[in-house]
mmCIF file with all atom_site columns, C-alpha atoms in Angstrom:
data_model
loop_
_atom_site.group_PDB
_atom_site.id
_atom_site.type_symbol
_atom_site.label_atom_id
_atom_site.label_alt_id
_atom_site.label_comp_id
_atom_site.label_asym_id
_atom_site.label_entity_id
_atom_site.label_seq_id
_atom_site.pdbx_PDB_ins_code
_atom_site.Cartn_x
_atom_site.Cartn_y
_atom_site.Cartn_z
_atom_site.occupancy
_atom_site.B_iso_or_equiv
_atom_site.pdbx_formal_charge
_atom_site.auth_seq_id
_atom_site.auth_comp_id
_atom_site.auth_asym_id
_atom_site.auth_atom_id
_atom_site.pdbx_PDB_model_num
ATOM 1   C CA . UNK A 1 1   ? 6.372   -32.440 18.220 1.00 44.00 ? 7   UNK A CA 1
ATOM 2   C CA . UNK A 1 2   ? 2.655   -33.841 17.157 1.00 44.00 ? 8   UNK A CA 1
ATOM 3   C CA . UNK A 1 3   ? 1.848   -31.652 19.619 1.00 49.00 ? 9   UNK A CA 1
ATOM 4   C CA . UNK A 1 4   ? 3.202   -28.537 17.926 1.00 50.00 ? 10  UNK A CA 1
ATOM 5   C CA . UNK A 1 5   ? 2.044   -29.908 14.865 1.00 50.00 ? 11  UNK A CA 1
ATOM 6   C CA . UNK A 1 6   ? -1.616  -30.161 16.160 1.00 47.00 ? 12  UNK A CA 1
ATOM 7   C CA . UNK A 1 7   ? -1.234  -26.678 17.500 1.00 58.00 ? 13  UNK A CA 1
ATOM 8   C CA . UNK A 1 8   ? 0.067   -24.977 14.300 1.00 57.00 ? 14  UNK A CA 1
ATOM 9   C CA . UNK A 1 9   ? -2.919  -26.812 12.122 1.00 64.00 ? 15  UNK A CA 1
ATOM 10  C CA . UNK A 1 10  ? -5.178  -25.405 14.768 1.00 63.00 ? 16  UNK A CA 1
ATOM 11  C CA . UNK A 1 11  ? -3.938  -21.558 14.294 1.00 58.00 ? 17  UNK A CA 1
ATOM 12  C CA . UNK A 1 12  ? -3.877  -22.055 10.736 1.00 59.00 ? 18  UNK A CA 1
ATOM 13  C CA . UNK A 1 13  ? -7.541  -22.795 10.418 1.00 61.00 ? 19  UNK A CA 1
ATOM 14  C CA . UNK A 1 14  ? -8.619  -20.284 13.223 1.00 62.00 ? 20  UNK A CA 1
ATOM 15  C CA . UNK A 1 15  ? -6.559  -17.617 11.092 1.00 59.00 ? 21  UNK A CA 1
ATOM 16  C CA . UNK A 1 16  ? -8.398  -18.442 7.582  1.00 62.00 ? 22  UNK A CA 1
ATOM 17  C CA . UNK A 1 17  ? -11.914 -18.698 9.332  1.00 67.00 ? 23  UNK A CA 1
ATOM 18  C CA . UNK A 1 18  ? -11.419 -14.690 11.118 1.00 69.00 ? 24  UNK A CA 1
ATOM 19  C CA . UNK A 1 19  ? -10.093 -13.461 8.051  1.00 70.00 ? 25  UNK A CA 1
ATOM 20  C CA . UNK A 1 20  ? -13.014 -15.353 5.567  1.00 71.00 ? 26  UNK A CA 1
ATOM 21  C CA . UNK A 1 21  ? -15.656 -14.468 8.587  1.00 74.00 ? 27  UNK A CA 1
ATOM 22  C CA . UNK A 1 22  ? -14.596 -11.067 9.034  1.00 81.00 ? 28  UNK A CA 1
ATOM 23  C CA . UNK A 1 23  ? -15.750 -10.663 4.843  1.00 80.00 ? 29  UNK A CA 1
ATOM 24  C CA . UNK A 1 24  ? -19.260 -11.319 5.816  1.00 81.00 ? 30  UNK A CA 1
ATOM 25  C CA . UNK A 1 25  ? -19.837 -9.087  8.764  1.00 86.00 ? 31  UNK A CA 1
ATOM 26  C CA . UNK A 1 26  ? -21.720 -5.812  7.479  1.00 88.00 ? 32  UNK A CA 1
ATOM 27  C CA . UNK A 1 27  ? -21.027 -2.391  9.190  1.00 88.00 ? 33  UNK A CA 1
ATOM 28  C CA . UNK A 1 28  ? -23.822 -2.786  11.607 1.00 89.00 ? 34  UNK A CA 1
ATOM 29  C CA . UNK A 1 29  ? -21.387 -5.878  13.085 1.00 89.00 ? 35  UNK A CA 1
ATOM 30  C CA . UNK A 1 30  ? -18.673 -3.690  13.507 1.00 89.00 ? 36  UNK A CA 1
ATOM 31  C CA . UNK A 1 31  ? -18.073 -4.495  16.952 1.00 89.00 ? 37  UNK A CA 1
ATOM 32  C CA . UNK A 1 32  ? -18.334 -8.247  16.161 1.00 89.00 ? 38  UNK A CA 1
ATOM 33  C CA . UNK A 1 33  ? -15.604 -8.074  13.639 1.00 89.00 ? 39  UNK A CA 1
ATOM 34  C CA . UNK A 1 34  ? -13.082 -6.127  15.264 1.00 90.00 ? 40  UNK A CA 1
ATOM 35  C CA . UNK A 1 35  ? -13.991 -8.619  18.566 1.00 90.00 ? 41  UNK A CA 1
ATOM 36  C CA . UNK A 1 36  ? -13.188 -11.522 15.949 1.00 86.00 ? 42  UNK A CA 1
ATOM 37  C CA . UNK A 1 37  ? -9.961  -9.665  14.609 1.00 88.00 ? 43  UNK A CA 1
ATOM 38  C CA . UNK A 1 38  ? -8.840  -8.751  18.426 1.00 89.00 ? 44  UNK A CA 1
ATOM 39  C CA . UNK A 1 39  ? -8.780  -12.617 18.884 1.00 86.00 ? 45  UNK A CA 1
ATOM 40  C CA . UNK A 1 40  ? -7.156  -14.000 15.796 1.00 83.00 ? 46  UNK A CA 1
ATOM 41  C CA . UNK A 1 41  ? -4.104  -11.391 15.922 1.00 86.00 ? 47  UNK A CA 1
ATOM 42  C CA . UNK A 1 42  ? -3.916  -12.374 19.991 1.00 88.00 ? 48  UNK A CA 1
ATOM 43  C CA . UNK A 1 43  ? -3.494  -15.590 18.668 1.00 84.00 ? 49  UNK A CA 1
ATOM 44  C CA . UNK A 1 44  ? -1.131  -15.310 15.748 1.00 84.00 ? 50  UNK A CA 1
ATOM 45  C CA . UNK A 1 45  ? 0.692   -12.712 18.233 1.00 88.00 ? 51  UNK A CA 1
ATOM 46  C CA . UNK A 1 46  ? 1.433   -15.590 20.745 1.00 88.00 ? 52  UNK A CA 1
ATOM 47  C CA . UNK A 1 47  ? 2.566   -18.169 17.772 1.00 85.00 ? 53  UNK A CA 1
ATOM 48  C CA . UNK A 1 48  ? 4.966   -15.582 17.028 1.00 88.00 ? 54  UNK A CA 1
ATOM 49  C CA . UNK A 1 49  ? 6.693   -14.869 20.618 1.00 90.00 ? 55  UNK A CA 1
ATOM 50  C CA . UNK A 1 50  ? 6.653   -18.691 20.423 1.00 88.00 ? 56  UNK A CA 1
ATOM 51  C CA . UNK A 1 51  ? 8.617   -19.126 17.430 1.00 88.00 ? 57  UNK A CA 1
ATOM 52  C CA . UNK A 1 52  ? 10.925  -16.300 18.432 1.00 91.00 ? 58  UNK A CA 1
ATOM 53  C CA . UNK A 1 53  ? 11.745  -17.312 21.628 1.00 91.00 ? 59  UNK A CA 1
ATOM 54  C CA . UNK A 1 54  ? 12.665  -21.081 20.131 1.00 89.00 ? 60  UNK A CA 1
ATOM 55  C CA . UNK A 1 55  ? 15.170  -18.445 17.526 1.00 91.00 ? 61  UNK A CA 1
ATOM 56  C CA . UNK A 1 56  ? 16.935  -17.579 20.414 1.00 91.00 ? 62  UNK A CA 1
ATOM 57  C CA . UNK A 1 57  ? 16.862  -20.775 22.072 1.00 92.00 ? 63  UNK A CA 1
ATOM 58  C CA . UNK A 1 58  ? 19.161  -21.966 18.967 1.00 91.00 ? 64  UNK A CA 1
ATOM 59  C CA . UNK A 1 59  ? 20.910  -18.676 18.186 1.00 92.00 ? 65  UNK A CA 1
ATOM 60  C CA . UNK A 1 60  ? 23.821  -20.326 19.813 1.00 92.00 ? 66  UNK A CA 1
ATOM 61  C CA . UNK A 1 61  ? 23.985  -23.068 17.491 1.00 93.00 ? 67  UNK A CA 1
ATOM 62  C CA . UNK A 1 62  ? 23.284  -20.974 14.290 1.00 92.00 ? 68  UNK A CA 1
ATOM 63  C CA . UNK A 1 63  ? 25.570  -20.212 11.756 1.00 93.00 ? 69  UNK A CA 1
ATOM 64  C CA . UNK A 1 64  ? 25.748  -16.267 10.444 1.00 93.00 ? 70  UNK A CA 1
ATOM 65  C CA . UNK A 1 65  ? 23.809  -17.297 7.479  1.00 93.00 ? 71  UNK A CA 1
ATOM 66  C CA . UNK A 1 66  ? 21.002  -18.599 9.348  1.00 91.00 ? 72  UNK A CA 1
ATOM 67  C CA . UNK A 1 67  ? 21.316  -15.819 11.870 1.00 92.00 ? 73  UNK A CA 1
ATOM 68  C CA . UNK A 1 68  ? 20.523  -13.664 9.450  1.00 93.00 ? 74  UNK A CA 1
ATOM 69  C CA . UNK A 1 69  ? 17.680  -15.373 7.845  1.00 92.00 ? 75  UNK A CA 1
ATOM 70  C CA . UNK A 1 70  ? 16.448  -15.725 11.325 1.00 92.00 ? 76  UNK A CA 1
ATOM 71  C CA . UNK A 1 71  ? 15.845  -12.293 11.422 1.00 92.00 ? 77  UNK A CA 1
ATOM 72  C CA . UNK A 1 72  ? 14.756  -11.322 7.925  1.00 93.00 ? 78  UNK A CA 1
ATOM 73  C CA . UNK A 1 73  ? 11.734  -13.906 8.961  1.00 92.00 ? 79  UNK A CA 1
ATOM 74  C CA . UNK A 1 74  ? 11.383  -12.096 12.300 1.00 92.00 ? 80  UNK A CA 1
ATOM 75  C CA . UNK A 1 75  ? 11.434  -8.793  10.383 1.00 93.00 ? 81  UNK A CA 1
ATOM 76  C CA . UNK A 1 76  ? 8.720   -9.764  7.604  1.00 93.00 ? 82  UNK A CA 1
ATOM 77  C CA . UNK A 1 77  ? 6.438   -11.041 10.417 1.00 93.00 ? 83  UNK A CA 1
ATOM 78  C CA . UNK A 1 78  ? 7.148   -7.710  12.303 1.00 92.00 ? 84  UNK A CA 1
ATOM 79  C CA . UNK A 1 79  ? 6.031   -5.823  9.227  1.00 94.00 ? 85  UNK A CA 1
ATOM 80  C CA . UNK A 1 80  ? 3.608   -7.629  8.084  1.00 93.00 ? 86  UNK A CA 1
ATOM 81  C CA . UNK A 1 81  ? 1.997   -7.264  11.633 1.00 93.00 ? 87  UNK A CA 1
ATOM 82  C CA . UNK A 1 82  ? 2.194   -3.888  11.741 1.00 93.00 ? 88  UNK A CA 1
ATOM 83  C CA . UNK A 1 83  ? 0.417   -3.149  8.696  1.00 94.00 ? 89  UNK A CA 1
ATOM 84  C CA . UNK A 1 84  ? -2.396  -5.946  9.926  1.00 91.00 ? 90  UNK A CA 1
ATOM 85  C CA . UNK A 1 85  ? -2.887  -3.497  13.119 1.00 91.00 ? 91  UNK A CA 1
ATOM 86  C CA . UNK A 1 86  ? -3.334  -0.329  11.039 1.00 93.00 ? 92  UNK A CA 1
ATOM 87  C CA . UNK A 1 87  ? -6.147  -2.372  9.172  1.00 92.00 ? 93  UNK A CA 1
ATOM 88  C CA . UNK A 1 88  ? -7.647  -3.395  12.508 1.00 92.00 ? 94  UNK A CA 1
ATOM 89  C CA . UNK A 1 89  ? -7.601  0.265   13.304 1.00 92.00 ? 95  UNK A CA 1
ATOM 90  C CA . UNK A 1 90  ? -9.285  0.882   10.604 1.00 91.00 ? 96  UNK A CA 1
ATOM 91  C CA . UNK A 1 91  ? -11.394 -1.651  11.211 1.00 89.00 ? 97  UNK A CA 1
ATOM 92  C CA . UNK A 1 92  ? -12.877 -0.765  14.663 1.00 90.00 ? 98  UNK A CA 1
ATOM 93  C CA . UNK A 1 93  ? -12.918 2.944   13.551 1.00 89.00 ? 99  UNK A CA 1
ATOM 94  C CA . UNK A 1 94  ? -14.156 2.733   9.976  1.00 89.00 ? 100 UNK A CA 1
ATOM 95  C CA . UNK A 1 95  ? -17.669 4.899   8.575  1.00 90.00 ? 101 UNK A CA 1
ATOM 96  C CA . UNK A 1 96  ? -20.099 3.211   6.717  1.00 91.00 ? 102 UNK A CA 1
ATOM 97  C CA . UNK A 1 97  ? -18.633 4.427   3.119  1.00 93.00 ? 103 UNK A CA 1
ATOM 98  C CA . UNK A 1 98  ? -15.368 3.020   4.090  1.00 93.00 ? 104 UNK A CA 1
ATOM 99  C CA . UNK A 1 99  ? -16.331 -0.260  5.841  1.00 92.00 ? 105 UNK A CA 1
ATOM 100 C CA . UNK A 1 100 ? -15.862 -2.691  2.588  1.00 92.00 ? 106 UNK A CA 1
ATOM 101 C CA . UNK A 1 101 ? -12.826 -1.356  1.589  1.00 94.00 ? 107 UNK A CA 1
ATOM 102 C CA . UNK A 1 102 ? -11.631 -1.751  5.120  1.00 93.00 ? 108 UNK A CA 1
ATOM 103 C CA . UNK A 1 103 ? -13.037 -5.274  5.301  1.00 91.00 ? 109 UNK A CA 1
ATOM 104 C CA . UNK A 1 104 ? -10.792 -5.781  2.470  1.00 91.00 ? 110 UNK A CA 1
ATOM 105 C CA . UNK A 1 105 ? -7.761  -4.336  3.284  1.00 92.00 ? 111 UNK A CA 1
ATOM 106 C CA . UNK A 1 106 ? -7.771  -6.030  6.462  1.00 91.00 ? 112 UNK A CA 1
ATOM 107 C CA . UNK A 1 107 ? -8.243  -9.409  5.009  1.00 88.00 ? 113 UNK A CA 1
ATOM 108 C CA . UNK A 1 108 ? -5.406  -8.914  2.226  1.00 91.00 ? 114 UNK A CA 1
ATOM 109 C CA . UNK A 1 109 ? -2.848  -8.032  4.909  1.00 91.00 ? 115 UNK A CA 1
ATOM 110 C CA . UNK A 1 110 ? -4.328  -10.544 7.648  1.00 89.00 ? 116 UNK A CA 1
ATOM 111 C CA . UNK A 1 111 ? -3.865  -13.387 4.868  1.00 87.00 ? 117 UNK A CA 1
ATOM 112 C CA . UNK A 1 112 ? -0.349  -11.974 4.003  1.00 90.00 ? 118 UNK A CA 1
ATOM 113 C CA . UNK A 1 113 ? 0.494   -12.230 7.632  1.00 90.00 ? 119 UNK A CA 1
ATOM 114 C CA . UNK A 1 114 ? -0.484  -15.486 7.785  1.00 86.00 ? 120 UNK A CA 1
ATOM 115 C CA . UNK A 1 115 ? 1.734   -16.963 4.523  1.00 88.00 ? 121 UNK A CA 1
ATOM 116 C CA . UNK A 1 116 ? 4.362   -15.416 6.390  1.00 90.00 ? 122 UNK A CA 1
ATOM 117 C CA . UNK A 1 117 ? 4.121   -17.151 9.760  1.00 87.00 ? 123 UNK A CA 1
ATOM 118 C CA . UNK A 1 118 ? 3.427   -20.175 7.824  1.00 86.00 ? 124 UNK A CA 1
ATOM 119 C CA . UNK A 1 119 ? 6.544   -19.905 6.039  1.00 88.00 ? 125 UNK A CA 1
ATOM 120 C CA . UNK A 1 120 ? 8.489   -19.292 9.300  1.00 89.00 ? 126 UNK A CA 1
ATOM 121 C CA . UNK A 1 121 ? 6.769   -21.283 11.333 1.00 85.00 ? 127 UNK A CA 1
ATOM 122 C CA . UNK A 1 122 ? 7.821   -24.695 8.880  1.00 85.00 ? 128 UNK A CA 1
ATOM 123 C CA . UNK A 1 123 ? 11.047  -23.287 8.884  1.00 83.00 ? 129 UNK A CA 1
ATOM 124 C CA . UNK A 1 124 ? 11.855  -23.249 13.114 1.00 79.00 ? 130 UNK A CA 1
ATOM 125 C CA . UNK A 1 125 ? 9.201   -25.457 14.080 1.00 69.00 ? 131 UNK A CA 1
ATOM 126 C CA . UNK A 1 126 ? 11.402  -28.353 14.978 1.00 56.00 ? 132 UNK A CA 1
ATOM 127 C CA . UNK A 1 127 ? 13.960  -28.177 17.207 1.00 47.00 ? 133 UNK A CA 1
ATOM 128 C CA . UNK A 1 128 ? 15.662  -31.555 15.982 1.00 41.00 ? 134 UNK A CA 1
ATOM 129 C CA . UNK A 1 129 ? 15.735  -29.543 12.577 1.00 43.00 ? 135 UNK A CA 1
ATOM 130 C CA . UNK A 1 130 ? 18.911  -27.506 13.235 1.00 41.00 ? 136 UNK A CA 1
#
């Protein structure tokens, strides 16, 4: 699992550095920053078909009450996601007046998406743990 481990640390810092890089990019960098967003969601999004897909490789041997927390976790991340890619749209599509707020807003829900997969990821990371 050191290898997991390794990975996971690795996504963590890639995910703080877009979201504290993407603060310092002016509206003239546009491009740069939603280029630099594109790639940190890609990544998060593959953590998260990761994590899901070793869910259902223990459904079987889950109880109903883990089951079910299985899911909220899935849910939150879904969310949580969802409102990152409305930022990101707002992001590669935002005028000049609107760019810090953007900036902003992105970064808020970017972090919030990343305390969640943190969360979630500690909690089905290991196999041997259930």
């Amino acid at each position: 699992m050191a290898n997991d481990q390794t990975t996971a640390k690795e996504v963590r810092h890639e995910v703080i550095d877009a979201a504290d890089a993407i603060k310092d990019y002016t509206v003239d960098k546009r491009d740069e920053a939603a280029a630099k967003a594109k790639a940190a969601l890609d990544s998060i999004d593959g953590r998260i078909e990761t994590m899901q897909a070793r869910i259902e490789k223990k459904w079987g041997r889950m109880d109903a009450a883990a089951r079910e927390k299985a899911r909220q976790s899935l849910r939150a991340l879904q969310r949580e996601r969802v409102e990152v890619a409305e930022w990101y749209g707002g992001l590669k599509n935002s005028s000049a007046a609107a760019w810090e707020h953007t900036k902003a807003g992105f970064s808020k829900a970017y972090r919030a998406l990343r305390t969640g997969w943190e969360k979630a990821e500690q909690e089905y990371a290991d196999d041997s743990k259930q």
